[in-house]
Amino acid sequence: MCGFAGFLETSNRSFGAEMESIVTRMANRLTHRGPDDAGEWVDADAGLALGFRRLSILDLSPEGHQPMRSASGRYVITFNGEIYNHRDLRAELQKTTQPPCFRGHSDTEVLLAALEQWGLGAALQRFIGMFAFALWDREERRLHLVRDRLGERPLYYGLMGDALLFGSELKALQAHPSWQGEIDRDVLTLLLRYSYIPAPFSIYKGIRKLPPATILTIARPGQLPAPVEYWSARRTVETGAANPFRGSEAEATEHLDALLRDSVRRQMVADVPVGALLSGGIDSSTVVALMQAESKRPAKTFTIGFHESHFSEAIHAKEVARHLCTDHTELYVTPKDAIDVIPRLPILYDEPFADHSQIPTFLVTSLARQKVTVSLSGDGGDELFGGYHRYFYSRKIWDRVGWIPPLARTAAARVVKAFAPASPLGRKIEKLACLLDAKDPHELYFRFMSEWQTPALLVPGATEPNTAVAGSPRPDLPDYIQTMMYLDMVSYLPDDILVKVDRACMGVSLEVRVPFLDHRVVEFAATVPMSMKLRKGRGKILLRNVLDKYVPKHLVERPKWGFVLPLGAWLRGPLLPWAEELLDETRLRNGGMLTPAPILARWQEHRSGRRDWTSSLWSVLMFQAWLDHGNRADDASGRTPALAVASV
């Protein structure tokens, strides 16, 4: 795991030294992603500069230094990620007619050799891994920006003045002298709806996220063509549904076990200590069990807990760790420990991000970094094998109310809202009321994912853009729950879950790897019949079958929990002064970005205890805190420069 940044300009600067100075400043904004080494490479005639920060994982010697040139000198690359099958590819390359002469044993060197041997498109089909990279073709004078299939590694890009800027995080782009950070009001509505900003959008006008599984090829920096897919999640799920696994459930279990063991084995390869984040749930327990099965030494596992037992899974994780005989570390944190993280969030997530599990995620990655440099996680299991409650609830709700005339459902929704109690249960009832009058199952899912049902009303002059969740063509699938799982895989997973993990772990210079997102596992999961995923109100049936081989059922069979914090109570208690300051009516009005009335109405209801509006208020608070951080920071501090707020 590393960080890179760069730019391609039409009006070349007079001196390469000036370009080198700029790209070094950009890359140094990413020191947290790569504290071990730094490098830059400049082609002044072409107007190209590449900068890199390295977290040394494979080949700790200088032979792993980047930017790296290919053996022929044709290609130069800055690469963030891991190619897990690099040893197999190296062996295959060494059998070719003109085998490459490798200097070291890094996967970056193998990646470059594969590109020279097979070309970019063909090489990408062979890679098993997580990656984002910038590849400069010196012969054709083209820049290729590439992102992995599932979007594990981030990559931003966009035109500013006469320069194309690109990098692993926005803070690197902000260090370029052409940077102009104008907030995109339309995109702000997406944050308020989803609590995250889905690709290809970013909070800034003119800056995009490269979508997963795409290549962007730039010949002239003033022209940006559309990214081109080299792998398709949509085709994968459609093909899988049309050609389901034909074997028995036992055979499917064995096949998944073999795939996951191979994925875990490959992802355990590193020249630094490796561990795992363990919550004690199905997904992380499966990853740890397979790690232990593939290792001759106890796997290092890490868990955080809270002294309030109804918010903590640490005791369950400890039982799983004890059964598997791992080298387990747990840390019980106080509310103060969690609250102290909040001021850091605008720096870690350098565009506003409002999944409040970002707080415990940062705490557990901080704990792991004390003993390891690489950690495996169980993310992705819910999206691939049907683990989220909304999959069951949506079907149950639609089966029970879908036949009722829409006008009657609308009236029922008003009644439910009016009598919802002031409690977490009341918030669930509020959510149910919003779902009752959906016109079809797809709209029901859309509302499930929405914290504010009409966010454009909160942002003056804004129009909400279409996204993968709403507005884009849906795949042709026989079951709408399959469609929900697909939408989660292409939006919620890469733009919320993986962003949360990437920024939290990179904030402490920890690499997190995700075995479930090996594309071979994803492609097999697409063929698994729904009867092997969801059955009688239980999800992840096939994954549970795999885990049953390693861990007794009673250690993991319990309701899904996740990282939960008592944020609602904190907003009425220790966080009240902070929230009051950010939600001050004059401040909201003078900021010019948000309409105060609906926000303050929810805030007053939340403060009084009449309603629990934690999630929708958190998106506003995170935006306000991010805006406040940007307006207070400057270049001298090394943090985000002041934001430009466009008038309506």
XYZ file of C-alpha atoms in Angstrom:
648
model
C 0.000 0.000 0.000
C 1.387 3.327 -1.032
C 0.359 6.690 -2.395
C 1.099 8.445 -5.659
C 0.379 11.742 -7.351
C 1.215 13.453 -10.599
C 0.256 15.840 -13.353
C 0.350 16.193 -17.123
C 0.461 19.736 -18.515
C -0.123 21.210 -21.949
C 2.051 24.277 -21.384
C 5.296 22.689 -20.238
C 7.155 24.416 -17.464
C 10.537 25.867 -18.360
C 12.497 23.730 -15.962
C 12.142 20.122 -14.926
C 13.315 21.198 -11.483
C 10.126 23.221 -11.004
C 7.993 20.245 -12.031
C 9.943 18.003 -9.671
C 9.416 20.426 -6.806
C 5.658 20.532 -7.414
C 5.186 16.768 -7.691
C 7.326 16.213 -4.593
C 5.074 18.580 -2.677
C 2.025 16.702 -3.960
C 3.429 13.306 -3.003
C 4.514 14.501 0.428
C 0.879 15.166 1.265
C 0.612 11.353 1.179
C 3.410 10.565 3.623
C 0.924 8.712 5.840
C 0.297 6.290 2.960
C 4.012 5.739 2.429
C 6.372 6.679 5.263
C 9.278 4.452 4.174
C 10.503 5.939 0.887
C 9.802 8.671 -1.648
C 10.574 9.246 -5.311
C 9.715 11.343 -8.333
C 10.202 11.127 -12.107
C 9.801 13.966 -14.606
C 9.555 14.094 -18.387
C 9.815 17.865 -18.866
C 9.362 17.703 -22.644
C 6.077 15.837 -22.252
C 4.919 17.934 -19.284
C 4.597 14.813 -17.108
C 5.589 14.431 -13.462
C 5.102 11.408 -11.200
C 5.546 11.380 -7.418
C 5.427 8.453 -5.008
C 5.361 7.599 -1.303
C 6.170 4.027 -0.348
C 4.985 1.759 2.436
C 7.451 -1.108 2.024
C 5.654 -4.470 1.965
C 7.417 -6.581 -0.690
C 11.116 -6.282 -1.514
C 12.193 -3.844 1.168
C 15.407 -3.134 -0.739
C 16.012 -0.160 -3.079
C 15.003 -2.445 -5.971
C 11.381 -1.794 -4.992
C 11.770 1.990 -5.313
C 9.198 3.921 -7.362
C 8.518 5.499 -9.787
C 9.909 2.450 -11.558
C 10.983 2.091 -15.182
C 10.423 -1.082 -17.156
C 13.433 -3.078 -18.338
C 13.240 -1.627 -21.859
C 12.694 1.896 -20.547
C 9.399 2.247 -22.428
C 7.134 2.392 -19.355
C 7.315 4.312 -16.083
C 4.859 3.483 -13.309
C 3.638 4.622 -9.911
C 1.701 1.734 -8.395
C -0.400 1.478 -5.236
C -1.507 -2.000 -4.233
C -0.532 -5.636 -4.540
C -0.459 -8.207 -7.338
C -1.103 -11.361 -5.350
C -0.188 -13.782 -8.148
C 3.086 -12.023 -8.987
C 5.141 -15.141 -8.248
C 3.112 -17.185 -10.759
C 3.406 -14.412 -13.336
C 7.156 -14.163 -12.773
C 7.540 -17.892 -13.389
C 5.435 -17.639 -16.550
C 7.403 -14.656 -17.843
C 10.683 -16.438 -17.283
C 9.531 -19.183 -19.674
C 8.949 -16.751 -22.555
C 11.208 -16.469 -25.595
C 13.006 -13.450 -24.198
C 12.608 -13.756 -20.421
C 13.036 -10.538 -18.450
C 15.995 -10.075 -16.144
C 14.530 -9.201 -12.747
C 16.610 -7.042 -10.419
C 14.572 -7.629 -7.260
C 11.451 -9.511 -6.169
C 8.793 -6.782 -6.017
C 5.408 -7.230 -7.655
C 5.843 -3.814 -9.307
C 8.712 -5.145 -11.388
C 6.619 -8.174 -12.417
C 3.716 -5.877 -13.326
C 5.956 -3.870 -15.663
C 7.395 -6.997 -17.253
C 3.872 -8.327 -17.816
C 2.877 -5.068 -19.502
C 5.854 -5.250 -21.841
C 5.201 -8.907 -22.669
C 1.414 -8.927 -23.082
C 0.274 -5.304 -23.317
C -1.921 -3.419 -20.848
C -5.302 -4.993 -21.632
C -4.105 -8.594 -21.700
C -1.926 -8.166 -18.610
C -4.837 -6.766 -16.584
C -6.842 -9.909 -17.288
C -4.065 -11.968 -15.664
C -3.664 -9.880 -12.515
C -5.151 -11.047 -9.221
C -4.910 -8.124 -6.878
C -5.874 -4.705 -5.627
C -4.301 -1.772 -7.396
C -4.421 1.722 -8.744
C -1.595 2.955 -10.927
C -0.446 5.634 -13.319
C 1.476 4.257 -16.299
C 3.382 6.518 -18.689
C 4.091 5.069 -22.143
C 7.196 6.957 -23.290
C 6.960 5.535 -26.799
C 3.338 6.510 -27.511
C 3.397 9.443 -25.072
C 0.188 8.322 -23.410
C -0.801 8.239 -19.763
C -2.915 5.335 -18.512
C -4.762 5.573 -15.186
C -6.000 2.173 -13.988
C -8.042 0.930 -11.018
C -8.667 -2.618 -9.761
C -11.834 -4.572 -10.437
C -13.672 -3.963 -7.149
C -12.280 -0.530 -6.289
C -10.083 -1.428 -3.330
C -7.532 1.287 -4.111
C -8.528 4.934 -4.707
C -7.674 7.150 -7.664
C -8.815 10.752 -8.249
C -8.246 12.795 -11.399
C -9.387 15.969 -13.112
C -8.462 19.024 -15.145
C -7.407 22.208 -13.367
C -6.386 24.999 -15.710
C -3.957 23.537 -18.235
C -3.034 20.561 -16.047
C -4.439 17.083 -15.599
C -4.015 16.235 -11.909
C -4.233 12.718 -10.467
C -3.459 10.955 -7.218
C -4.437 8.563 -4.456
C -6.122 11.242 -2.339
C -7.520 14.707 -2.908
C -5.016 16.312 -0.556
C -2.253 15.505 -3.061
C -4.092 17.248 -5.911
C -4.652 20.282 -3.695
C -0.899 20.853 -3.495
C -0.635 21.691 -7.217
C -0.524 25.443 -8.013
C -3.415 25.105 -10.490
C -5.783 23.730 -7.849
C -9.165 25.430 -7.515
C -11.467 23.651 -5.085
C -15.042 24.622 -5.882
C -17.626 22.533 -4.065
C -20.110 20.774 -6.308
C -23.556 21.480 -4.864
C -25.153 18.705 -6.893
C -22.742 16.159 -5.439
C -23.448 17.402 -1.915
C -26.968 16.015 -2.298
C -25.453 12.552 -2.794
C -23.557 12.827 0.483
C -26.768 13.745 2.300
C -28.653 10.840 0.746
C -26.086 8.042 1.085
C -23.626 9.351 3.737
C -20.887 8.861 1.131
C -20.112 10.223 -2.331
C -20.419 7.536 -5.018
C -18.059 7.292 -7.982
C -17.438 8.860 -10.403
C -18.221 11.991 -8.393
C -16.115 13.878 -5.876
C -17.071 16.841 -3.710
C -15.183 19.164 -6.083
C -16.275 20.325 -9.515
C -14.042 18.937 -12.230
C -12.513 16.189 -10.076
C -13.625 12.602 -10.530
C -13.025 9.204 -9.005
C -11.888 6.657 -11.558
C -14.554 3.917 -11.459
C -13.429 0.406 -10.514
C -12.294 -1.926 -13.305
C -11.570 0.879 -15.784
C -8.698 2.377 -17.754
C -8.478 6.079 -18.574
C -6.035 6.793 -21.403
C -4.946 10.399 -21.956
C -3.039 11.481 -25.044
C -3.535 15.235 -24.525
C -4.249 16.660 -21.063
C -6.889 19.065 -22.325
C -9.107 16.191 -23.460
C -10.523 13.561 -21.119
C -12.200 10.589 -22.823
C -14.555 8.306 -20.923
C -12.897 5.507 -18.908
C -13.057 2.080 -20.571
C -14.034 -1.088 -18.692
C -11.680 -4.064 -18.733
C -13.925 -6.142 -16.395
C -17.635 -5.755 -15.740
C -19.429 -6.395 -12.456
C -22.717 -6.241 -14.321
C -21.708 -8.891 -16.872
C -20.311 -10.984 -14.047
C -23.598 -11.114 -12.105
C -25.728 -11.527 -15.242
C -23.557 -14.360 -16.546
C -23.489 -15.987 -13.132
C -27.275 -15.856 -12.789
C -27.721 -17.280 -16.292
C -25.207 -20.071 -15.649
C -25.651 -21.061 -11.995
C -23.496 -23.557 -10.151
C -24.975 -26.987 -10.906
C -23.382 -29.040 -8.149
C -24.678 -29.827 -4.685
C -24.421 -27.465 -1.734
C -21.655 -29.634 -0.300
C -19.714 -29.336 -3.563
C -20.247 -25.581 -3.640
C -18.981 -25.363 -0.052
C -15.805 -27.250 -0.936
C -15.214 -25.089 -3.994
C -15.661 -21.863 -2.034
C -13.399 -23.165 0.723
C -10.645 -23.888 -1.815
C -11.019 -20.481 -3.488
C -10.933 -18.600 -0.196
C -7.978 -20.582 1.126
C -6.027 -19.764 -2.026
C -6.996 -16.093 -1.771
C -5.981 -15.915 1.898
C -2.730 -17.772 1.258
C -1.744 -15.345 -1.488
C -2.684 -12.300 0.591
C -0.590 -13.456 3.540
C 2.593 -13.050 1.456
C 4.657 -10.078 2.677
C 8.137 -9.191 3.896
C 6.624 -7.540 6.982
C 4.364 -8.801 9.833
C 0.789 -9.732 8.814
C -2.338 -9.927 10.988
C -6.133 -9.747 10.758
C -8.967 -7.572 12.047
C -11.355 -9.845 13.961
C -14.876 -8.811 14.963
C -16.052 -12.320 15.774
C -18.671 -12.274 13.013
C -19.007 -14.715 10.108
C -16.812 -12.866 7.606
C -13.793 -11.940 9.717
C -13.905 -15.280 11.559
C -13.765 -17.112 8.214
C -10.737 -15.101 7.098
C -8.910 -15.727 10.391
C -9.784 -19.428 10.370
C -8.333 -19.805 6.883
C -5.248 -17.785 7.839
C -4.665 -20.131 10.747
C -5.187 -23.152 8.500
C -2.554 -21.812 6.077
C 0.006 -20.784 8.707
C 2.407 -22.724 10.915
C 2.357 -19.923 13.506
C -0.534 -18.300 15.373
C -2.126 -15.549 13.309
C -2.058 -12.115 14.939
C -5.622 -10.872 15.453
C -6.959 -7.542 16.695
C -10.255 -6.456 18.219
C -11.529 -3.368 19.973
C -14.323 -3.454 22.493
C -16.449 -1.121 24.557
C -17.210 -1.511 28.231
C -20.893 -1.079 27.411
C -21.630 -4.729 26.562
C -24.591 -3.916 24.302
C -22.219 -2.062 21.955
C -19.327 -4.536 22.005
C -18.508 -7.736 20.130
C -15.081 -8.113 21.697
C -16.093 -11.018 23.917
C -17.268 -12.997 20.869
C -14.073 -12.219 18.965
C -12.023 -13.387 21.946
C -13.856 -16.724 22.001
C -13.190 -17.255 18.285
C -9.530 -16.295 18.741
C -9.191 -18.692 21.670
C -10.697 -21.555 19.652
C -8.386 -20.874 16.686
C -5.351 -20.333 18.982
C -4.455 -16.950 17.474
C -2.089 -14.397 18.981
C -4.936 -12.107 20.016
C -4.798 -8.460 21.053
C -7.854 -6.610 22.275
C -8.319 -3.072 23.499
C -11.324 -1.769 25.378
C -11.811 1.865 24.500
C -13.713 4.522 26.377
C -16.203 6.995 24.920
C -13.469 9.619 25.228
C -11.134 7.495 23.042
C -13.795 7.356 20.339
C -14.804 11.010 20.643
C -11.166 12.103 20.405
C -11.048 10.613 16.882
C -13.780 12.931 15.567
C -11.584 16.048 15.052
C -9.262 13.920 12.887
C -11.981 12.748 10.502
C -11.892 15.728 8.072
C -8.131 15.170 7.688
C -8.371 11.412 7.216
C -11.313 11.597 4.802
C -10.381 14.570 2.695
C -13.814 14.779 1.204
C -16.812 14.632 3.547
C -17.688 11.077 4.591
C -20.381 10.137 7.105
C -20.402 6.414 7.867
C -19.978 6.689 11.630
C -18.385 3.239 11.840
C -15.341 5.159 10.554
C -14.556 5.870 14.225
C -14.163 2.288 15.522
C -12.528 1.326 12.205
C -9.802 3.887 12.822
C -9.378 2.674 16.401
C -8.953 -0.988 15.441
C -6.524 -0.211 12.608
C -4.506 1.939 15.011
C -4.358 -1.020 17.390
C -3.242 -3.417 14.643
C -0.522 -1.047 13.396
C 1.264 -1.348 16.733
C 2.232 -4.940 15.847
C 1.796 -5.485 12.078
C 2.161 -3.592 8.801
C -0.403 -5.661 6.849
C -3.812 -6.829 8.024
C -6.532 -8.921 6.390
C -10.207 -8.039 6.826
C -13.559 -9.716 6.173
C -15.136 -6.947 4.100
C -17.159 -8.017 1.054
C -18.823 -11.108 2.489
C -22.186 -9.380 2.988
C -22.399 -8.064 -0.582
C -21.346 -11.349 -2.202
C -23.235 -13.864 -0.068
C -26.274 -11.963 1.214
C -25.535 -10.754 4.722
C -27.341 -7.432 5.141
C -30.646 -7.259 6.999
C -32.127 -5.064 4.267
C -32.120 -8.041 1.882
C -34.574 -9.878 4.138
C -36.539 -6.848 5.275
C -37.132 -5.517 1.774
C -38.576 -8.811 0.573
C -40.679 -9.207 3.712
C -41.993 -5.643 3.496
C -42.801 -5.826 -0.210
C -44.468 -9.235 0.070
C -46.722 -7.856 2.810
C -47.582 -4.387 1.461
C -46.864 -4.471 -2.284
C -50.410 -5.612 -3.067
C -51.993 -2.676 -1.177
C -53.066 0.288 -3.362
C -50.465 3.112 -3.302
C -52.839 5.703 -1.787
C -53.615 3.399 1.127
C -49.914 2.747 1.712
C -49.205 6.490 1.696
C -51.889 7.064 4.325
C -50.515 4.218 6.444
C -47.036 5.729 6.204
C -48.298 9.040 7.658
C -49.909 7.242 10.587
C -46.774 5.203 11.333
C -44.603 8.334 11.311
C -46.950 10.178 13.642
C -46.813 7.474 16.322
C -43.160 6.410 16.101
C -41.596 6.455 19.611
C -38.466 8.443 20.470
C -35.962 5.608 20.537
C -33.702 3.573 18.225
C -36.791 1.408 17.645
C -38.668 4.561 16.716
C -36.022 5.386 14.104
C -36.525 1.945 12.560
C -40.259 2.553 12.514
C -39.633 5.942 10.830
C -37.571 4.127 8.218
C -40.359 1.598 7.698
C -42.831 4.424 7.135
C -40.617 5.822 4.358
C -40.653 2.429 2.655
C -44.389 1.753 2.743
C -45.385 3.842 -0.278
C -42.497 2.865 -2.586
C -43.850 2.097 -6.044
C -41.734 -1.031 -6.578
C -38.999 -3.098 -4.867
C -36.232 -1.078 -6.506
C -37.549 2.200 -5.142
C -37.901 0.489 -1.776
C -34.180 -0.347 -1.841
C -33.339 3.219 -2.904
C -35.231 4.550 0.101
C -33.571 1.982 2.349
C -30.224 3.508 1.373
C -31.363 7.131 1.824
C -30.752 9.123 5.013
C -32.538 12.204 3.601
C -35.329 11.274 1.199
C -35.276 14.654 -0.637
C -31.711 15.969 -0.190
C -31.941 18.477 -3.040
C -34.313 20.513 -0.836
C -31.452 20.970 1.630
C -28.978 22.357 -0.936
C -30.070 25.593 -2.641
C -29.767 25.443 -6.412
C -28.800 21.755 -6.522
C -29.971 18.946 -8.788
C -29.218 15.412 -7.617
C -27.128 13.449 -10.164
C -27.932 9.917 -11.283
C -25.871 7.139 -9.743
C -25.546 3.364 -9.953
C -28.206 3.111 -7.230
C -30.684 5.470 -8.888
C -30.990 6.219 -12.572
C -28.442 3.869 -14.141
C -29.621 0.781 -16.072
C -30.019 -2.241 -13.829
C -28.702 -5.695 -14.651
C -31.087 -8.335 -15.963
C -31.488 -10.566 -12.895
C -34.335 -12.900 -11.918
C -34.556 -11.822 -8.249
C -34.614 -8.201 -7.100
C -32.543 -9.156 -4.040
C -29.810 -10.121 -6.495
C -30.160 -6.610 -7.922
C -29.794 -5.133 -4.422
C -26.637 -7.173 -3.854
C -25.271 -6.007 -7.211
C -25.980 -2.347 -6.401
C -24.246 -2.749 -3.050
C -21.250 -4.319 -4.789
C -20.818 -1.441 -7.266
C -21.620 1.493 -4.969
C -21.898 0.890 -1.217
C -18.908 -1.479 -1.137
C -16.313 0.580 -3.085
C -17.561 4.052 -2.136
C -18.410 3.525 1.529
C -16.928 0.340 3.004
C -13.636 0.346 1.110
C -13.167 4.123 1.432
C -13.733 3.840 5.171
C -11.136 1.083 5.503
C -8.597 2.634 3.125
C -8.481 6.060 4.784
C -8.560 4.641 8.327
C -5.744 2.156 7.744
C -3.668 4.513 5.617
C -4.026 7.158 8.299
C -1.807 4.936 10.463
C 0.293 3.472 7.581
C -1.332 0.029 7.711
C -2.112 -1.988 4.575
C -5.457 -3.800 4.705
C -6.162 -6.647 2.274
C -9.591 -8.115 1.514
C -9.595 -11.834 0.543
C -13.306 -11.917 -0.353
C -12.649 -9.424 -3.168
C -10.352 -11.707 -5.136
C -12.201 -11.513 -8.459
C -12.258 -15.309 -8.728
C -14.282 -15.439 -5.498
C -16.582 -12.691 -6.808
C -17.154 -14.513 -10.085
C -17.923 -17.783 -8.306
C -20.262 -16.039 -5.858
C -22.236 -14.726 -8.838
C -22.999 -18.334 -9.869
C -24.132 -19.463 -6.411
C -27.932 -19.961 -6.369
C -29.850 -17.682 -4.027
C -31.015 -20.751 -2.086
C -27.372 -21.224 -1.005
C -27.088 -17.595 0.078
C -30.398 -16.763 1.809
C -32.658 -19.269 3.487
C -35.371 -18.961 6.153
C -34.335 -15.475 7.219
C -30.616 -16.289 7.377
C -27.957 -15.036 4.993
C -24.499 -16.206 3.915
C -25.535 -19.875 4.048
C -22.630 -21.078 1.911
C -20.119 -18.972 3.817
C -21.449 -20.341 7.100
C -20.937 -23.837 5.732
C -17.266 -23.052 5.110
C -16.799 -21.575 8.577
C -18.496 -24.600 10.185
C -15.455 -26.647 9.140
C -13.205 -24.548 11.385
C -15.282 -22.921 14.132
C -18.213 -24.332 16.192
C -21.555 -22.766 15.336
C -22.268 -21.504 18.837
C -19.258 -19.164 18.702
C -20.511 -17.217 15.679
C -24.276 -17.800 15.385
C -25.835 -14.576 16.670
C -27.569 -11.521 15.166
C -25.454 -9.371 12.855
C -24.016 -6.433 14.824
C -21.248 -4.496 13.106
C -19.370 -1.519 14.517
C -21.994 0.312 16.569
C -21.449 3.433 18.660
C -23.939 5.279 20.906
C -23.592 8.389 18.759
C -27.193 9.413 19.245
C -26.699 9.665 23.003
C -23.321 11.371 22.594
C -24.925 14.079 20.445
C -27.198 14.852 23.381
C -24.284 14.629 25.832
C -20.499 15.021 25.395
C -20.769 15.976 21.685
C -23.553 18.494 22.227
C -21.355 21.666 22.280
C -19.497 20.543 19.142
C -22.730 19.749 17.291
C -24.422 22.980 18.448
C -21.553 25.035 17.059
C -21.607 23.304 13.674
C -25.405 23.436 13.403
C -25.761 27.054 14.468
C -28.480 28.631 12.312
C -26.459 31.741 11.450
C -23.479 29.603 10.537
C -25.561 27.356 8.280
C -27.170 30.348 6.571
C -23.922 32.289 6.111
C -22.210 29.209 4.733
C -24.559 29.340 1.771
C -24.461 25.591 1.172
C -27.365 24.221 3.229
C -30.939 25.244 4.007
C -31.112 25.538 7.810
C -34.827 24.903 8.502
C -35.161 21.130 7.834
C -31.793 20.433 9.459
C -32.616 22.412 12.596
C -36.032 20.779 12.830
C -34.393 17.353 13.022
C -31.732 18.634 15.376
C -34.315 19.958 17.810
C -36.258 16.689 17.676
C -33.060 14.741 18.275
C -31.894 16.955 21.143
C -35.242 16.671 22.873
C -35.255 12.895 22.564
C -38.486 12.860 20.536
C -36.712 11.259 17.567
C -33.396 9.584 16.803
C -31.963 11.356 13.726
C -28.337 10.296 14.296
C -27.504 9.106 10.776
C -29.027 11.979 8.812
C -27.573 14.577 11.189
C -24.157 12.911 11.056
C -23.916 13.554 7.301
C -24.581 17.259 7.904
C -22.139 17.390 10.822
C -19.379 15.697 8.837
C -19.876 18.130 5.960
C -19.812 21.099 8.314
C -16.720 19.797 10.125
C -14.982 19.194 6.788
C -15.935 22.662 5.575
C -14.690 24.184 8.820
C -11.383 22.326 8.572
C -10.852 23.503 4.994
C -11.561 27.109 5.847
C -9.135 27.051 8.785
C -6.250 25.236 7.050
C -3.577 26.686 4.803
C -0.597 25.512 2.777
C 1.849 26.256 5.577
C 0.104 23.767 7.843
C 0.441 21.016 5.284
C -3.308 20.454 5.398
C -6.186 21.063 3.043
C -6.202 24.580 1.548
C -9.215 26.834 1.884
C -12.310 25.825 -0.018
C -13.988 27.870 -2.700
C -17.751 27.960 -2.179
C -19.690 28.771 -5.316
C -22.680 31.103 -5.099
C -26.039 29.955 -6.372
